[in-house]
Amino acid sequence: MKIHKYDTVIVGAGGAGMRAAIEATKRSRTAVLTKLYPTRSHTGAAQGGMAAALANVEEDNWEWHTFDTVKGGDYLVDQDAAEILAKEAIDSVLDLEKMGLPFNRTPNGTIDQRRFGGHSRNHGEAPVRRSCYAADRTGHMILQTLYQNCVKEGVEFFNEFYVLDQLITEEDGVKRSAGVVAYELATGEIHVFQAKAVIYASGGCGKFFKVTSNAHTLTGDGQAAVYRRGIPLEDMEFFQFHPTGIWRMGILLTEGARGEGGILRNKDGERFMEKYAPVMKDLASRDVVSRSIYTEIREGRGCGPEGDHVYLDLTHLPPEQLDAKLPDITEFARTYLGIEPYTDPIPIQPTAHYAMGGIPTNVQGEVLADNTTVVPGLYAAGEVACVSVHGANRLGTNSLLDINVFGKRAGIAAADYSQKADYVDLPDNPAEFVVSQIERLRTSTGNERVADLRRELQETMDANVMVFRTEQTIKTAVEKIAELRERYKNVAIQDKGKRFNTDLLEAIELGNLLDLAEVMAVSALARKESRGGHYREDYPNRDDVNFMRHTMAYREVGADGSETVRLDYKPVVQTRYQPMERKY
Amino acid sequence: MATPVMDKVEAESAASPYITVTFRVRRFNPEVSAEATWQDFQLEIDPKERVLDGLHKIKWDLDGTLTFRRSCAHGICGSDAMRINGKNRLACKTLIKDINPEKPITVEPIKGLTVLKDLVVDMEPFFQAYRDVMPFLITKDTNEPTRERLQSAEDRERFDDTTKCILCAACTSSCPVFWNDGQYFGPAAIVNAHRFIFDSRDEAGEQRLEILNDKDGVWRCRTTFNCTDACPRGIEVTKAIAEVKRALITRRY
């Protein structure tokens, strides 16, 4: 075991982690731990753009953006945080441009902007061009630009270091972050990183679904590590299903395709979104569009022999426009479906895309131990966190924005804190949990296999807690997850070695997914209303009287060692917008 | 639009899709043996699936010790560059049907970088070459502009192709010069230098060109086009290298 000492440790090297690292490295001795290489992070898969009311191509302002974000999140958004997001969006985009990001340009040479779902002029009058973009690889360009600037700033990376545990020391009833424990993939060695401040920026957990746009590596490692140590998880029942995933594969096809004029059609060729969202049509918010697609499918208007998908039609757009604005996604259609998007519509279905919930933080990125108490030295930003700027449903282009605004804020806040704070003593035998977890998996002689359990988990999640949910389906999921968690105790791996043991890694990742799936299902069961991405067929309306509140899920361990999820609730911060019925 | 009743994809999916293929995988684990060996695996697979899906079937159902890197699974993260049937490709962007499933499909690590285990290579020399070309925007502004720097659409287009790079190393590890001499910067580093040299906002073109004028620099390129063929992002790598060579001669870019 090796022990390292840093002022600031950042877990994860996607957009939020690297944006934080650029700030933290300037201010404190910083280490960035990532289980991949930085440029492999899933920020790179984001396509359509980053919202900011630059008003480069038409009238716009940050207040309209704030309103759209609050409305898009079905009023579960903390409005003070949304205001910060929309205000600081402008500088965030300009920061990236100054760092070198090659945005598409207007004829005047300014940053070009395009339409995106849920972003409107003057509180819903009509779509507005607010998304700053670089073709359909905006996330790729953000990830590359941030990595380039990390190289420039001399950020210290520990690549392929997998963080498995969060160290918390409790003094006088106050939980304080002491550091993290990581597993070095190349050697199997365990490393303890003592740090004054730790920032989680480790991304989402979409891999508990089967049809998902998420990378194989998005297994909720950060959420699970802090949850096990008594930190709550907020609003985990809210998961976004992106309307346009490639049929059966789930690969993302950007909403920018509809922003450029693409149209969703059913088997009769009908532009069905006109029925569901007369003003915004195909550019309604994602939860609305995904439900509309499944309504078409359920009512027998889906395409194909099994009627299980609809079409994204780009055939009326000029090929030059597709080549210039949507080169990657048109290539995905060619590569994976053998479809020529110039002439043929693309079969799509909703795909599990984004966790609105996560580790609760305030607007400085400080992690909360309950509704109000900050955990000194612990921070989170990006998809792993819940500020909450996305509420019950995130708007497209607000995630690339979130990682930049709150990544930067967390980086500055953590480094400032580590400059004035002292180290917290490490717990005795800090690596104990990780050592025993690894040894248990490496020496297990059980008869369960990781791949089988993961497949069953993904199937039950897709079947029971996806776009449409009921008490019965969620209960089915809760029971299945409990069974899988039990069977997980008998999981065994084949690779017993130390070097690049990805067999072991996948077993640990599965454990994290199971923990988070349980939190999600239990949170969803208790929310007896429909709001944003959480749609209950047995409670089809939003219920502001009983459920205008954030879910806070805590891990409870009984005297007999049994684990349960305890739910509590936190008020939503409302400033200028009163809840209204959401229409697009 | 004309409403297609049944498109190509669906017509194909009506019949039972599975075929039997052999994956012939290069195995190496120094914890077990100093020698690398070939191992065959028989798989039932839909030919429209990816080589990565085949590797996952092996790892998940047959042999958990098989080791490879992968993440996004759709050609954007750059983790899974491999030598498949003797050519560098991304396993997640190569469909079984496109590489003749009648014969065994060979899968090996990319060449020119030290193999650590099975298909995993040491990427550090690759990233070092990348860092050496100063892959970040350098400007001499004394005062930062308040708004964005202006750039015409034409100037932006000038380096569009080389911004697509995902640092997968498929190009560099397909280059015979790099195989023979790991000191050569390699195509990927030159592509990333090109991305800045031809960016109208950048002011360190001269410095970058001097770095690439080095004995291990751009002149080592023998224009074999392997890199262009290997690039999973369709970047015209050899053309980009030629443009850097030309810029070195003319000092115009």
PDB file of C-alpha atoms in Angstrom, chain A residues 8-12 15-21 81 166 177 180 197-204 221-227 231-234 354 356-369 374-390 402-415 417:
ATOM      1  CA  THR A   8      -6.793  18.549  -3.573  1.00  0.00           C
ATOM      2  CA  VAL A   9      -7.750  15.236  -5.135  1.00  0.00           C
ATOM      3  CA  ILE A  10     -10.167  15.081  -8.059  1.00  0.00           C
ATOM      4  CA  VAL A  11     -11.909  11.805  -8.844  1.00  0.00           C
ATOM      5  CA  GLY A  12     -12.693  11.607 -12.536  1.00  0.00           C
ATOM      6  CA  GLY A  15     -15.445  17.647 -18.381  1.00  0.00           C
ATOM      7  CA  ALA A  16     -16.241  18.510 -14.761  1.00  0.00           C
ATOM      8  CA  GLY A  17     -13.070  16.910 -13.369  1.00  0.00           C
ATOM      9  CA  MET A  18     -10.733  18.578 -15.837  1.00  0.00           C
ATOM     10  CA  ARG A  19     -12.483  21.948 -15.593  1.00  0.00           C
ATOM     11  CA  ALA A  20     -12.041  21.694 -11.817  1.00  0.00           C
ATOM     12  CA  ALA A  21      -8.427  20.551 -12.257  1.00  0.00           C
ATOM     13  CA  ALA A  81     -28.747  27.342  -8.834  1.00  0.00           C
ATOM     14  CA  GLN A 166     -14.177   7.584   0.339  1.00  0.00           C
ATOM     15  CA  SER A 177     -13.441  14.097   4.236  1.00  0.00           C
ATOM     16  CA  VAL A 180      -9.822   8.391  -0.946  1.00  0.00           C
ATOM     17  CA  ALA A 197     -10.271  18.445  -0.310  1.00  0.00           C
ATOM     18  CA  VAL A 198     -11.758  15.765  -2.559  1.00  0.00           C
ATOM     19  CA  ILE A 199     -13.886  16.543  -5.615  1.00  0.00           C
ATOM     20  CA  TYR A 200     -16.025  13.816  -7.159  1.00  0.00           C
ATOM     21  CA  ALA A 201     -16.469  14.282 -10.887  1.00  0.00           C
ATOM     22  CA  SER A 202     -16.842  10.652 -11.867  1.00  0.00           C
ATOM     23  CA  GLY A 203     -19.951  10.856 -14.042  1.00  0.00           C
ATOM     24  CA  GLY A 204     -23.185   8.933 -14.283  1.00  0.00           C
ATOM     25  CA  ASP A 221     -18.562   4.602  -8.758  1.00  0.00           C
ATOM     26  CA  GLY A 222     -18.480   8.025  -7.069  1.00  0.00           C
ATOM     27  CA  GLN A 223     -22.119   7.982  -5.985  1.00  0.00           C
ATOM     28  CA  ALA A 224     -21.723   4.477  -4.554  1.00  0.00           C
ATOM     29  CA  ALA A 225     -18.484   5.303  -2.704  1.00  0.00           C
ATOM     30  CA  VAL A 226     -19.969   8.222  -0.782  1.00  0.00           C
ATOM     31  CA  TYR A 227     -23.382   6.574  -0.278  1.00  0.00           C
ATOM     32  CA  ILE A 231     -23.772  10.555   2.424  1.00  0.00           C
ATOM     33  CA  PRO A 232     -27.290  10.780   0.954  1.00  0.00           C
ATOM     34  CA  LEU A 233     -28.162  10.631  -2.736  1.00  0.00           C
ATOM     35  CA  GLU A 234     -30.661  13.157  -4.060  1.00  0.00           C
ATOM     36  CA  TYR A 354     -28.548  10.978 -17.942  1.00  0.00           C
ATOM     37  CA  MET A 356     -30.555  14.097 -12.947  1.00  0.00           C
ATOM     38  CA  GLY A 357     -29.961  12.949  -9.372  1.00  0.00           C
ATOM     39  CA  GLY A 358     -26.703  12.337  -7.571  1.00  0.00           C
ATOM     40  CA  ILE A 359     -24.574  13.494  -4.672  1.00  0.00           C
ATOM     41  CA  PRO A 360     -26.296  16.547  -3.153  1.00  0.00           C
ATOM     42  CA  THR A 361     -24.269  19.761  -3.276  1.00  0.00           C
ATOM     43  CA  ASN A 362     -24.805  23.465  -2.758  1.00  0.00           C
ATOM     44  CA  VAL A 363     -23.915  25.973  -5.465  1.00  0.00           C
ATOM     45  CA  GLN A 364     -20.241  25.976  -4.401  1.00  0.00           C
ATOM     46  CA  GLY A 365     -20.054  22.254  -5.103  1.00  0.00           C
ATOM     47  CA  GLU A 366     -19.852  21.404  -1.393  1.00  0.00           C
ATOM     48  CA  VAL A 367     -21.386  18.018  -0.609  1.00  0.00           C
ATOM     49  CA  LEU A 368     -24.248  17.888   1.875  1.00  0.00           C
ATOM     50  CA  ALA A 369     -24.498  15.292   4.642  1.00  0.00           C
ATOM     51  CA  VAL A 374     -21.854  20.650   4.514  1.00  0.00           C
ATOM     52  CA  VAL A 375     -19.214  17.886   4.683  1.00  0.00           C
ATOM     53  CA  PRO A 376     -15.994  19.893   5.092  1.00  0.00           C
ATOM     54  CA  GLY A 377     -13.522  19.012   2.349  1.00  0.00           C
ATOM     55  CA  LEU A 378     -15.934  17.087   0.141  1.00  0.00           C
ATOM     56  CA  TYR A 379     -17.106  18.405  -3.241  1.00  0.00           C
ATOM     57  CA  ALA A 380     -18.898  17.071  -6.314  1.00  0.00           C
ATOM     58  CA  ALA A 381     -19.636  18.408  -9.797  1.00  0.00           C
ATOM     59  CA  GLY A 382     -21.101  17.221 -13.073  1.00  0.00           C
ATOM     60  CA  GLU A 383     -23.398  14.264 -13.610  1.00  0.00           C
ATOM     61  CA  VAL A 384     -22.302  12.630 -10.350  1.00  0.00           C
ATOM     62  CA  ALA A 385     -23.717  15.611  -8.455  1.00  0.00           C
ATOM     63  CA  CYS A 386     -27.185  17.038  -7.892  1.00  0.00           C
ATOM     64  CA  VAL A 387     -27.084  20.808  -7.351  1.00  0.00           C
ATOM     65  CA  SER A 388     -30.031  20.678  -8.493  1.00  0.00           C
ATOM     66  CA  VAL A 389     -30.006  22.574 -11.778  1.00  0.00           C
ATOM     67  CA  HIS A 390     -31.781  19.857 -13.746  1.00  0.00           C
ATOM     68  CA  ASP A 402     -23.239  22.195 -15.902  1.00  0.00           C
ATOM     69  CA  ILE A 403     -19.804  20.532 -16.015  1.00  0.00           C
ATOM     70  CA  ASN A 404     -18.150  23.803 -16.972  1.00  0.00           C
ATOM     71  CA  VAL A 405     -19.966  26.102 -14.548  1.00  0.00           C
ATOM     72  CA  PHE A 406     -19.952  23.817 -11.544  1.00  0.00           C
ATOM     73  CA  GLY A 407     -16.662  22.091 -12.389  1.00  0.00           C
ATOM     74  CA  LYS A 408     -15.001  25.497 -12.271  1.00  0.00           C
ATOM     75  CA  ARG A 409     -16.840  26.483  -9.083  1.00  0.00           C
ATOM     76  CA  ALA A 410     -15.962  23.233  -7.319  1.00  0.00           C
ATOM     77  CA  GLY A 411     -12.330  23.487  -8.426  1.00  0.00           C
ATOM     78  CA  ILE A 412     -11.970  26.989  -7.035  1.00  0.00           C
ATOM     79  CA  ALA A 413     -13.902  26.260  -3.822  1.00  0.00           C
ATOM     80  CA  ALA A 414     -12.016  23.040  -3.090  1.00  0.00           C
ATOM     81  CA  ALA A 415      -8.607  24.573  -3.714  1.00  0.00           C
ATOM     82  CA  TYR A 417     -10.574  25.321   1.166  1.00  0.00           C
TER      83      TYR A 417
END
